[in-house]
């Protein structure tokens, strides 16, 4: 239905707003409403600000059924160093970096596609009784297979380990090597 007003002043509560009125819309030069309750669908066009970041609380009670996309890459945050979300549930996560301040539990397989994995721990506990090395050595026998450990003896950093030398197809147990 059409809005039909016979005045150029719109009064809401105790405030008066200068308006331009035609048969289908009301345009205001500025509207300030202390408390507003809207039932039914609401469509807001243009830039919309919800609250003041230091003093207001914005509550989203319903579910969100659209994408939430920032206006530029790597500019905005969800939370900060002191205020953060309790839980994050997602079907798929794509990120450039990740930092975790607590334990991380992974229920399912873990694939690391990079070339270097650094573990800065005192011990690694593996439930599987077998460690599988050189899994990509399937089309030719050109890589050596083994493990090495570092120890300090007589003021020198030394290495000990077990290696299979691919060039001679033999295993070697070694200790006291000073080269990396």
C-alpha positions as YAML, in Angstrom:
chain: A
units: angstrom
residues:
- id: 1
  name: UNK
  ca: [0.00, 0.00, 0.00]
- id: 2
  name: UNK
  ca: [1.04, 3.62, -0.53]
- id: 3
  name: UNK
  ca: [2.06, 5.95, 2.26]
- id: 4
  name: UNK
  ca: [-0.24, 8.91, 2.30]
- id: 5
  name: UNK
  ca: [0.75, 11.88, 4.45]
- id: 6
  name: UNK
  ca: [-0.57, 15.38, 4.02]
- id: 7
  name: UNK
  ca: [2.25, 17.14, 5.82]
- id: 8
  name: UNK
  ca: [5.95, 17.68, 5.24]
- id: 9
  name: UNK
  ca: [6.75, 17.02, 8.90]
- id: 10
  name: UNK
  ca: [6.99, 13.52, 10.30]
- id: 11
  name: UNK
  ca: [6.67, 13.18, 14.07]
- id: 12
  name: UNK
  ca: [8.04, 10.12, 15.84]
- id: 13
  name: UNK
  ca: [7.59, 10.20, 19.60]
- id: 14
  name: UNK
  ca: [8.62, 13.62, 20.80]
- id: 15
  name: UNK
  ca: [10.95, 14.40, 17.87]
- id: 16
  name: UNK
  ca: [10.16, 16.22, 14.65]
- id: 17
  name: UNK
  ca: [11.98, 15.34, 11.42]
- id: 18
  name: UNK
  ca: [11.97, 17.45, 8.25]
- id: 19
  name: UNK
  ca: [10.75, 15.22, 5.44]
- id: 20
  name: UNK
  ca: [10.04, 15.06, 1.74]
- id: 21
  name: UNK
  ca: [6.87, 13.10, 1.12]
- id: 22
  name: UNK
  ca: [5.43, 11.63, -2.06]
- id: 23
  name: UNK
  ca: [2.82, 8.96, -2.59]
- id: 24
  name: UNK
  ca: [5.15, 5.99, -1.96]
- id: 25
  name: UNK
  ca: [8.02, 7.05, 0.31]
- id: 26
  name: UNK
  ca: [9.17, 9.29, 3.11]
- id: 27
  name: UNK
  ca: [12.71, 10.75, 2.86]
- id: 28
  name: UNK
  ca: [14.25, 12.38, 5.88]
- id: 29
  name: UNK
  ca: [17.15, 14.76, 6.28]
- id: 30
  name: UNK
  ca: [18.19, 12.99, 9.48]
- id: 31
  name: UNK
  ca: [16.39, 10.67, 11.83]
- id: 32
  name: UNK
  ca: [17.38, 9.75, 15.36]
- id: 33
  name: UNK
  ca: [15.37, 7.18, 17.27]
- id: 34
  name: UNK
  ca: [16.27, 6.19, 20.82]
- id: 35
  name: UNK
  ca: [14.57, 2.77, 20.78]
- id: 36
  name: UNK
  ca: [13.19, 1.11, 17.67]
- id: 37
  name: UNK
  ca: [11.39, -2.21, 17.41]
- id: 38
  name: UNK
  ca: [10.59, -3.45, 13.92]
- id: 39
  name: UNK
  ca: [8.53, -6.56, 13.28]
- id: 40
  name: UNK
  ca: [8.61, -8.11, 9.85]
- id: 41
  name: UNK
  ca: [11.33, -7.93, 7.23]
- id: 42
  name: UNK
  ca: [13.69, -4.93, 7.20]
- id: 43
  name: UNK
  ca: [15.92, -4.04, 4.28]
- id: 44
  name: UNK
  ca: [18.66, -1.45, 4.88]
- id: 45
  name: UNK
  ca: [20.43, -0.03, 1.83]
- id: 46
  name: UNK
  ca: [23.73, 1.85, 1.78]
- id: 47
  name: UNK
  ca: [26.44, 1.88, 4.45]
- id: 48
  name: UNK
  ca: [25.13, 0.67, 7.81]
- id: 49
  name: UNK
  ca: [26.87, 1.08, 11.15]
- id: 50
  name: UNK
  ca: [25.77, -1.00, 14.11]
- id: 51
  name: UNK
  ca: [26.84, 0.46, 17.43]
- id: 52
  name: UNK
  ca: [29.94, 2.09, 18.84]
- id: 53
  name: UNK
  ca: [32.95, -0.24, 19.19]
- id: 54
  name: UNK
  ca: [33.85, 1.01, 22.66]
- id: 55
  name: UNK
  ca: [30.45, 1.40, 24.29]
- id: 56
  name: UNK
  ca: [27.72, -0.57, 22.50]
- id: 57
  name: UNK
  ca: [26.86, -4.26, 22.33]
- id: 58
  name: UNK
  ca: [25.40, -5.62, 19.09]
- id: 59
  name: UNK
  ca: [23.49, -8.90, 19.39]
- id: 60
  name: UNK
  ca: [22.68, -11.15, 16.45]
- id: 61
  name: UNK
  ca: [20.04, -13.53, 17.73]
- id: 62
  name: UNK
  ca: [18.92, -15.11, 14.47]
- id: 63
  name: UNK
  ca: [20.95, -17.24, 12.10]
- id: 64
  name: UNK
  ca: [22.96, -15.70, 9.27]
- id: 65
  name: UNK
  ca: [22.08, -17.08, 5.83]
- id: 66
  name: UNK
  ca: [24.55, -15.15, 3.67]
- id: 67
  name: UNK
  ca: [28.32, -14.91, 3.30]
- id: 68
  name: UNK
  ca: [30.14, -12.40, 5.47]
- id: 69
  name: UNK
  ca: [32.84, -10.94, 3.24]
- id: 70
  name: UNK
  ca: [35.30, -8.15, 4.24]
- id: 71
  name: UNK
  ca: [35.84, -5.17, 1.95]
- id: 72
  name: UNK
  ca: [39.58, -5.90, 1.67]
- id: 73
  name: UNK
  ca: [41.99, -8.79, 2.34]
- id: 74
  name: UNK
  ca: [43.72, -9.27, 5.69]
- id: 75
  name: UNK
  ca: [42.30, -6.07, 7.18]
- id: 76
  name: UNK
  ca: [39.60, -7.02, 9.69]
- id: 77
  name: UNK
  ca: [39.58, -9.39, 12.66]
- id: 78
  name: UNK
  ca: [37.10, -11.53, 14.55]
- id: 79
  name: UNK
  ca: [38.13, -10.78, 18.13]
- id: 80
  name: UNK
  ca: [41.53, -9.57, 19.36]
- id: 81
  name: UNK
  ca: [44.29, -10.59, 21.81]
- id: 82
  name: UNK
  ca: [42.07, -10.08, 24.88]
- id: 83
  name: UNK
  ca: [38.53, -10.68, 23.56]
- id: 84
  name: UNK
  ca: [38.09, -13.81, 21.49]
- id: 85
  name: UNK
  ca: [35.35, -16.24, 20.54]
- id: 86
  name: UNK
  ca: [34.80, -19.30, 22.72]
- id: 87
  name: UNK
  ca: [34.42, -21.70, 19.79]
- id: 88
  name: UNK
  ca: [34.69, -21.60, 16.02]
- id: 89
  name: UNK
  ca: [32.84, -24.20, 13.95]
- id: 90
  name: UNK
  ca: [33.48, -24.41, 10.21]
- id: 91
  name: UNK
  ca: [33.16, -26.92, 7.43]
- id: 92
  name: UNK
  ca: [36.41, -25.83, 5.80]
- id: 93
  name: UNK
  ca: [39.13, -23.39, 6.89]
- id: 94
  name: UNK
  ca: [41.53, -21.65, 4.51]
- id: 95
  name: UNK
  ca: [44.16, -19.46, 6.19]
- id: 96
  name: UNK
  ca: [47.54, -17.94, 5.45]
- id: 97
  name: UNK
  ca: [48.84, -18.38, 9.02]
- id: 98
  name: UNK
  ca: [47.70, -20.12, 12.16]
- id: 99
  name: UNK
  ca: [48.71, -19.65, 15.78]
- id: 100
  name: UNK
  ca: [47.39, -21.72, 18.66]
- id: 101
  name: UNK
  ca: [48.04, -20.75, 22.27]
- id: 102
  name: UNK
  ca: [46.69, -24.02, 23.70]
- id: 103
  name: UNK
  ca: [46.61, -27.70, 22.77]
- id: 104
  name: UNK
  ca: [45.38, -28.74, 19.33]
- id: 105
  name: UNK
  ca: [43.49, -31.99, 18.82]
- id: 106
  name: UNK
  ca: [43.04, -33.34, 15.30]
- id: 107
  name: UNK
  ca: [40.43, -36.07, 14.86]
- id: 108
  name: UNK
  ca: [41.22, -37.48, 11.45]
- id: 109
  name: UNK
  ca: [44.19, -37.56, 9.13]
- id: 110
  name: UNK
  ca: [46.80, -34.80, 9.01]
- id: 111
  name: UNK
  ca: [48.53, -34.03, 5.72]
- id: 112
  name: UNK
  ca: [51.54, -31.72, 5.67]
- id: 113
  name: UNK
  ca: [52.38, -30.64, 2.12]
- id: 114
  name: UNK
  ca: [55.45, -28.55, 2.95]
- id: 115
  name: UNK
  ca: [59.07, -29.71, 2.90]
- id: 116
  name: UNK
  ca: [59.98, -29.06, 6.54]
- id: 117
  name: UNK
  ca: [58.31, -30.04, 9.79]
- id: 118
  name: UNK
  ca: [59.93, -28.77, 12.98]
- id: 119
  name: UNK
  ca: [58.97, -30.29, 16.31]
- id: 120
  name: UNK
  ca: [60.37, -28.48, 19.34]
- id: 121
  name: UNK
  ca: [59.43, -30.99, 22.05]
- id: 122
  name: UNK
  ca: [61.26, -33.21, 24.52]
- id: 123
  name: UNK
  ca: [59.58, -36.41, 23.39]
- id: 124
  name: UNK
  ca: [57.38, -37.70, 20.59]
- id: 125
  name: UNK
  ca: [55.03, -40.55, 21.47]
- id: 126
  name: UNK
  ca: [53.76, -42.65, 18.58]
- id: 127
  name: UNK
  ca: [51.21, -45.40, 19.19]
- id: 128
  name: UNK
  ca: [51.87, -47.16, 15.89]
- id: 129
  name: UNK
  ca: [54.73, -49.70, 16.20]
- id: 130
  name: UNK
  ca: [56.05, -48.85, 12.74]
- id: 131
  name: UNK
  ca: [57.52, -45.61, 11.40]
- id: 132
  name: UNK
  ca: [57.25, -45.51, 7.61]
- id: 133
  name: UNK
  ca: [60.05, -43.61, 5.87]
- id: 134
  name: UNK
  ca: [60.66, -42.74, 2.20]
- id: 135
  name: UNK
  ca: [57.03, -43.28, 1.23]
- id: 136
  name: UNK
  ca: [57.60, -41.42, -2.05]
- id: 137
  name: UNK
  ca: [60.54, -43.64, -3.07]
- id: 138
  name: UNK
  ca: [58.28, -45.82, -5.25]
- id: 139
  name: UNK
  ca: [59.57, -45.46, -8.82]
- id: 140
  name: UNK
  ca: [63.35, -45.68, -8.20]
- id: 141
  name: UNK
  ca: [65.74, -46.45, -5.37]
- id: 142
  name: UNK
  ca: [67.70, -43.20, -5.20]
- id: 143
  name: UNK
  ca: [67.14, -41.82, -1.70]
- id: 144
  name: UNK
  ca: [68.84, -42.93, 1.47]
- id: 145
  name: UNK
  ca: [66.57, -43.98, 4.33]
- id: 146
  name: UNK
  ca: [67.30, -43.65, 7.99]
- id: 147
  name: UNK
  ca: [67.19, -41.70, 11.21]
- id: 148
  name: UNK
  ca: [69.78, -39.66, 13.05]
- id: 149
  name: UNK
  ca: [70.14, -38.15, 16.48]
- id: 150
  name: UNK
  ca: [72.35, -35.39, 17.84]
- id: 151
  name: UNK
  ca: [74.39, -35.69, 21.06]
- id: 152
  name: UNK
  ca: [77.15, -33.71, 22.75]
- id: 153
  name: UNK
  ca: [80.38, -35.43, 23.78]
- id: 154
  name: UNK
  ca: [83.86, -34.15, 24.59]
- id: 155
  name: UNK
  ca: [82.92, -30.52, 23.79]
- id: 156
  name: UNK
  ca: [81.71, -31.55, 20.32]
- id: 157
  name: UNK
  ca: [78.28, -31.97, 18.75]
- id: 158
  name: UNK
  ca: [78.07, -35.47, 17.28]
- id: 159
  name: UNK
  ca: [75.52, -37.64, 15.46]
- id: 160
  name: UNK
  ca: [74.46, -41.28, 15.71]
- id: 161
  name: UNK
  ca: [71.88, -43.23, 13.74]
- id: 162
  name: UNK
  ca: [70.90, -45.93, 11.32]
- id: 163
  name: UNK
  ca: [70.89, -45.42, 7.56]
- id: 164
  name: UNK
  ca: [70.27, -47.49, 4.45]
- id: 165
  name: UNK
  ca: [72.59, -46.26, 1.70]
- id: 166
  name: UNK
  ca: [70.64, -46.56, -1.58]
- id: 167
  name: UNK
  ca: [73.77, -46.59, -3.75]
- id: 168
  name: UNK
  ca: [75.07, -49.83, -2.20]
- id: 169
  name: UNK
  ca: [71.78, -51.26, -0.80]
- id: 170
  name: UNK
  ca: [73.27, -51.72, 2.69]
- id: 171
  name: UNK
  ca: [72.40, -50.61, 6.20]
- id: 172
  name: UNK
  ca: [74.91, -48.78, 8.38]
- id: 173
  name: UNK
  ca: [74.77, -48.12, 12.10]
- id: 174
  name: UNK
  ca: [76.90, -45.10, 12.92]
- id: 175
  name: UNK
  ca: [78.00, -42.87, 15.79]
- id: 176
  name: UNK
  ca: [80.47, -40.06, 16.38]
- id: 177
  name: UNK
  ca: [79.91, -38.24, 13.09]
- id: 178
  name: UNK
  ca: [80.48, -34.49, 13.47]
- id: 179
  name: UNK
  ca: [79.10, -33.36, 10.11]
- id: 180
  name: UNK
  ca: [75.37, -32.66, 9.69]
...
